[in-house]
Every structure is written in structure tokens, then in C-alpha cells.
Coordinates of C-alpha atoms and ligand atoms in Angstrom, one line a residue:
M1 CA 44.1 -2.6 15.2
Q2 CA 42.2 -5.0 17.4
L3 CA 41.2 -8.6 16.9
H4 CA 38.4 -9.8 19.2
C5 CA 38.3 -13.6 19.7
L6 CA 34.6 -14.4 20.0
G7 CA 34.8 -18.2 19.3
T8 CA 38.0 -20.2 19.4
A9 CA 36.9 -23.9 19.4
G10 CA 36.9 -26.3 16.5
Y11 CA 34.0 -28.7 15.9
H12 CA 31.7 -27.9 18.8
P13 CA 31.5 -25.5 21.8
S14 CA 32.9 -26.4 25.2
E15 CA 32.2 -24.9 28.6
S16 CA 34.8 -22.2 27.9
R17 CA 35.0 -21.9 24.1
H18 CA 32.4 -21.3 21.3
T19 CA 33.2 -22.2 17.7
S20 CA 35.1 -20.1 15.2
C21 CA 34.3 -16.4 15.1
Y22 CA 36.6 -13.3 15.2
L23 CA 35.9 -9.6 14.8
L24 CA 38.1 -6.8 13.6
P25 CA 35.8 -4.0 15.0
Q26 CA 37.6 -1.0 13.3
S27 CA 37.2 -2.7 9.9
G28 CA 33.8 -4.3 10.4
I29 CA 35.2 -7.7 9.4
V30 CA 34.0 -10.9 10.9
L31 CA 36.1 -14.0 10.3
D32 CA 33.8 -17.0 10.2
A33 CA 30.4 -17.3 11.7
G34 CA 30.6 -20.0 14.3
T35 CA 28.6 -20.0 17.6
G36 CA 30.8 -17.2 19.0
M37 CA 28.7 -14.9 16.7
F38 CA 26.2 -14.2 19.5
R39 CA 28.9 -12.1 21.2
L40 CA 29.0 -9.6 18.3
P41 CA 26.4 -6.9 19.0
E42 CA 28.1 -4.7 21.7
R43 CA 31.4 -4.9 19.8
I44 CA 30.2 -3.6 16.4
E45 CA 31.8 -0.2 15.6
T46 CA 30.9 0.2 11.9
D47 CA 27.8 0.8 9.7
S48 CA 28.3 -2.3 7.7
L49 CA 29.8 -5.8 8.3
D50 CA 31.8 -8.1 6.0
I51 CA 31.5 -11.7 7.2
V52 CA 34.1 -13.8 5.5
L53 CA 33.6 -17.6 5.6
S54 CA 36.5 -20.0 5.4
H55 CA 34.1 -22.7 4.3
A56 CA 30.6 -24.0 5.1
H57 CA 31.2 -26.6 7.8
L58 CA 28.7 -26.2 10.6
D59 CA 31.2 -24.9 13.2
H60 CA 31.9 -21.9 10.9
I61 CA 28.3 -21.0 9.8
A62 CA 25.9 -21.8 12.6
G63 CA 26.1 -18.2 13.9
L64 CA 24.7 -16.9 10.6
T65 CA 21.3 -17.9 12.0
F66 CA 21.9 -15.6 15.0
L67 CA 22.0 -12.5 12.7
L68 CA 18.3 -11.6 13.3
D69 CA 19.0 -11.1 17.0
I70 CA 22.4 -9.5 16.4
L71 CA 20.9 -6.9 14.0
Y72 CA 18.0 -6.3 16.3
Q73 CA 20.4 -5.4 19.1
R74 CA 22.8 -3.5 16.8
P75 CA 21.4 -2.6 13.4
V76 CA 23.8 -1.9 10.5
D77 CA 23.2 -0.6 7.0
E78 CA 24.4 -3.8 5.2
V79 CA 25.8 -7.2 6.0
R80 CA 27.8 -8.8 3.2
V81 CA 28.7 -12.5 3.4
W82 CA 31.8 -13.6 1.4
G83 CA 32.8 -17.1 0.5
Q84 CA 33.3 -19.5 -2.4
A85 CA 30.2 -19.7 -4.5
D86 CA 29.6 -23.4 -3.8
K87 CA 29.8 -22.8 0.0
L88 CA 27.4 -19.8 -0.2
E89 CA 25.0 -21.9 -2.3
A90 CA 25.2 -24.8 0.3
V91 CA 24.4 -22.3 3.2
R92 CA 21.4 -20.9 1.3
T93 CA 20.1 -24.2 0.2
H94 CA 20.5 -26.1 3.4
L95 CA 21.0 -23.8 6.5
T96 CA 18.2 -21.5 5.5
S97 CA 15.9 -24.3 4.3
E98 CA 12.4 -24.1 5.5
L99 CA 13.0 -27.2 7.5
I100 CA 16.1 -25.9 9.3
F101 CA 15.9 -22.1 9.7
P102 CA 12.9 -20.8 7.8
V103 CA 13.9 -17.2 7.5
E104 CA 15.8 -15.5 4.7
L105 CA 18.9 -13.9 6.2
P106 CA 19.2 -10.1 5.7
V107 CA 22.5 -10.2 3.9
R108 CA 24.1 -9.7 0.5
W109 CA 25.8 -12.9 -0.7
C110 CA 29.2 -12.2 -2.4
A111 CA 31.0 -15.0 -4.2
L112 CA 34.8 -14.8 -4.0
E113 CA 35.4 -16.4 -7.4
D114 CA 35.0 -13.1 -9.3
Q115 CA 38.1 -11.6 -7.8
T116 CA 41.2 -12.8 -5.9
T117 CA 41.6 -9.5 -4.1
I118 CA 38.5 -7.6 -2.7
E119 CA 38.7 -4.0 -1.6
L120 CA 36.8 -3.8 1.7
P121 CA 36.1 -0.4 3.3
D122 CA 39.5 -0.1 5.0
C123 CA 41.7 -3.0 3.7
S124 CA 42.4 -5.4 0.9
L125 CA 41.2 -8.9 1.4
S126 CA 42.7 -11.7 -0.6
W127 CA 42.2 -15.5 -0.4
R128 CA 43.8 -18.8 -1.4
P129 CA 42.3 -22.3 -1.5
Q130 CA 43.4 -24.8 1.1
N131 CA 43.2 -28.6 1.4
H132 CA 40.3 -29.6 3.6
P133 CA 37.3 -32.0 3.0
G134 CA 35.1 -30.0 0.6
G135 CA 37.7 -27.3 0.3
S136 CA 38.3 -24.2 2.4
V137 CA 40.1 -20.8 1.9
A138 CA 42.6 -18.8 3.9
Y139 CA 42.3 -15.0 4.0
R140 CA 44.9 -12.3 4.1
M141 CA 44.0 -8.7 5.1
D142 CA 46.4 -5.9 4.3
W143 CA 45.7 -2.4 5.6
S144 CA 47.1 0.8 4.0
D145 CA 49.3 1.5 7.1
G146 CA 51.2 -1.8 6.4
R147 CA 49.6 -4.0 9.0
S148 CA 48.5 -7.5 7.9
L149 CA 46.7 -10.5 9.3
V150 CA 46.4 -14.0 7.8
Y151 CA 43.6 -16.3 8.9
A152 CA 44.1 -19.9 7.9
T153 CA 41.8 -22.4 9.5
D154 CA 40.6 -25.9 8.6
S155 CA 43.6 -26.6 6.6
D156 CA 46.0 -29.6 6.5
G157 CA 48.9 -27.1 6.4
E158 CA 50.2 -28.4 3.0
H159 CA 51.0 -25.3 1.0
D160 CA 52.6 -24.8 -2.3
A161 CA 55.4 -22.2 -2.7
D162 CA 52.9 -19.5 -4.0
S163 CA 50.7 -19.9 -1.0
L164 CA 53.6 -19.7 1.4
E165 CA 54.8 -16.6 -0.3
W166 CA 51.2 -15.2 0.0
M167 CA 51.1 -15.9 3.7
S168 CA 54.6 -14.6 4.5
H169 CA 55.6 -11.8 6.9
A170 CA 52.2 -11.0 8.3
D171 CA 51.9 -9.2 11.6
V172 CA 49.6 -11.9 12.8
L173 CA 49.1 -15.4 11.6
L174 CA 45.9 -16.8 13.1
H175 CA 46.3 -20.5 12.3
E176 CA 44.3 -23.5 13.2
C177 CA 45.8 -26.2 15.4
N178 CA 43.0 -28.7 16.1
F179 CA 45.3 -31.5 17.1
Q180 CA 48.4 -32.2 19.3
D181 CA 51.4 -34.0 17.9
H182 CA 50.3 -37.4 19.2
Q183 CA 47.1 -37.0 17.2
K184 CA 48.9 -36.5 13.9
E185 CA 47.0 -39.4 12.3
W186 CA 43.6 -37.8 13.1
A187 CA 44.8 -34.5 11.8
I188 CA 45.7 -36.1 8.4
K189 CA 42.5 -38.1 8.3
T190 CA 40.3 -35.0 8.9
G191 CA 42.2 -32.4 6.9
H192 CA 43.4 -30.4 10.0
C193 CA 46.7 -29.4 11.5
Y194 CA 48.8 -30.7 14.5
L195 CA 51.3 -28.7 16.4
G196 CA 54.4 -29.9 14.4
K197 CA 52.8 -29.0 11.1
V198 CA 51.9 -25.5 12.3
A199 CA 55.5 -25.0 13.5
E200 CA 56.7 -26.0 10.0
V201 CA 54.3 -23.6 8.2
S202 CA 55.1 -20.7 10.6
R203 CA 58.8 -21.2 10.2
A204 CA 58.3 -20.9 6.4
V205 CA 56.1 -17.8 6.4
K206 CA 57.7 -15.9 9.4
P207 CA 54.8 -14.0 11.0
K208 CA 55.7 -11.5 13.7
R209 CA 53.2 -13.3 16.0
L210 CA 51.5 -16.7 15.8
L211 CA 48.0 -17.3 17.3
L212 CA 46.6 -20.8 17.4
T213 CA 42.9 -21.3 17.0
H214 CA 40.2 -24.0 16.2
I215 CA 41.1 -25.6 19.5
N216 CA 40.0 -29.1 20.1
P217 CA 37.1 -28.8 22.6
I218 CA 37.6 -32.1 24.5
E219 CA 41.4 -32.3 24.5
E220 CA 42.8 -28.8 24.9
L221 CA 46.0 -28.0 23.1
V222 CA 49.0 -27.5 25.4
L223 CA 52.1 -25.5 24.5
D224 CA 55.5 -26.3 25.9
P225 CA 57.1 -22.9 26.6
N226 CA 60.5 -24.4 25.7
D227 CA 59.3 -25.7 22.3
R228 CA 62.1 -24.5 20.0
R229 CA 60.2 -25.4 16.8
F230 CA 58.6 -21.9 16.9
E231 CA 60.7 -19.0 16.0
M232 CA 58.2 -16.3 16.9
P233 CA 55.9 -15.6 19.9
V234 CA 53.1 -18.1 19.9
E235 CA 50.0 -18.3 21.9
I236 CA 46.7 -20.2 22.1
V237 CA 43.8 -17.8 21.8
S238 CA 40.8 -17.9 24.2
D239 CA 37.2 -16.6 24.0
G240 CA 37.1 -13.0 25.1
L241 CA 40.7 -12.3 24.3
V242 CA 41.4 -8.9 22.5
V243 CA 44.7 -8.9 20.5
D244 CA 46.3 -5.6 19.6
F245 CA 48.5 -5.6 16.6
Ligands
ZN1 ZN1 36.1 -26.2 11.7
ZN2 ZN1 36.0 -27.8 8.4

């Protein structure tokens, strides 16, 4: 299984990072639709796409407006966009307003609320709500061969016992870390994570591998290789990185 990192920044793009977008090409799953979406066409391997939105903040949805060009370059039979109903409604009302992007997007809108686990073409997708201004959701993908990936972005890292259990023992935990430890106050104020908080969460849920995403575009996160708070391999992902798991 491969994870292609198409956009790894939080908030806005930088010279080296676009905003949140990941592709699992074998499954046709796109995690968030940030500005990194423009990198999608040559990487698509499936006849349909499932774009799953963590929430509707601009750095996670701007790339939906790139879909016309993406599908012109690489047509697929169907694009489904998954998210909480209020987030999908906000995208449809505001992002595709005549005054902002006056074209109906060629997608099927699929609200999550109807089901806590969704059977996608080659895996089960489940979700849990997270604390973040306006609310966001984390996703977990479980494949039939036992592999699993959890994507948790735009979250303050506060999780109840059920959520920690749900996140536990994934092959890959792709977790946001927008702030460094000395910016803890900003993390709390904006509903994001700082390094110490991600260390706490990862120790509780024990993934085989921890990938840090939603990187602050003006003050890049730095990892100390001797940081003993992490009990598993941890790395900061970058645009263009392909992760095998
Ligand atoms: Zn964000
Ligand atoms: Zn957000």
C-alpha cells in the first residue's frame, strides 16, 4: 500500500509545501482536498475516487475547485466527496457560490452521518469527531489484509477513551502537528496540536509508524532525533514523499 503526500502544509502553501492532500492510489482515496490536489492526475490508478474531508476549512477544500482540470487530464467514472453534512453544505453554499466558483462540481456528495463505517471499494472507512473550531473528523481505513491507517488532522489532540481505542495499533498514524512545543498556547487557542501533545496521543495509541503533517508554513517543525517522548519511528512528511506501508 502506498500513501502519496501531495500537500503537507497547514493554513497556506509555502515555497515547498501545498496544503493538505494525500492519495492512496490503489484504493482511490484522497484525504482532504487542499491545494496539493493539483498533483493528482498522473497518480490516479482507479476508475473512481473517494475524497474524504476532515472538515471544510479552506486549506482542506480549496483543491475541490481544481477538479475540472484534474478530471479533464484524467477522467474517472465517479467522484464521491465524503464529509459531515454541515461541512458539505458549507462547501456547496459558499465555495461553489456563483460569486466564488460559479461551476457545479462533478461529484456525488455523501454525508457521513448516515453511517459510522463506510465500505469503500477496497477498505472500510470509519470516522470519529474531533475538537477543532467548527468541528472536524478523524478517519481510519482498515484493509482486508490487516493494514490500517489513521488520519487525524486539525485536532487539539484531546481524545476520550473510545477515540483512543479506535485509533489504536494502526500501521500508520498520520497526525497533525501544526505547532512546536514553545507555541503550545497558539495550538490551544486555534484547536491544533503541538509536538508534546502528539507524543502523548501516539504513546496512548501505539501506531507502528507516526507521520507528522499539517506543518506550519512559516515556522517549520523540527524534530530532535533524541526526543524520547516518541516510542515509535516518527517523521515529518514532505510534498512528493511516497510512503510504503
Ligand atoms: Zn487546516
Ligand atoms: Zn481547520
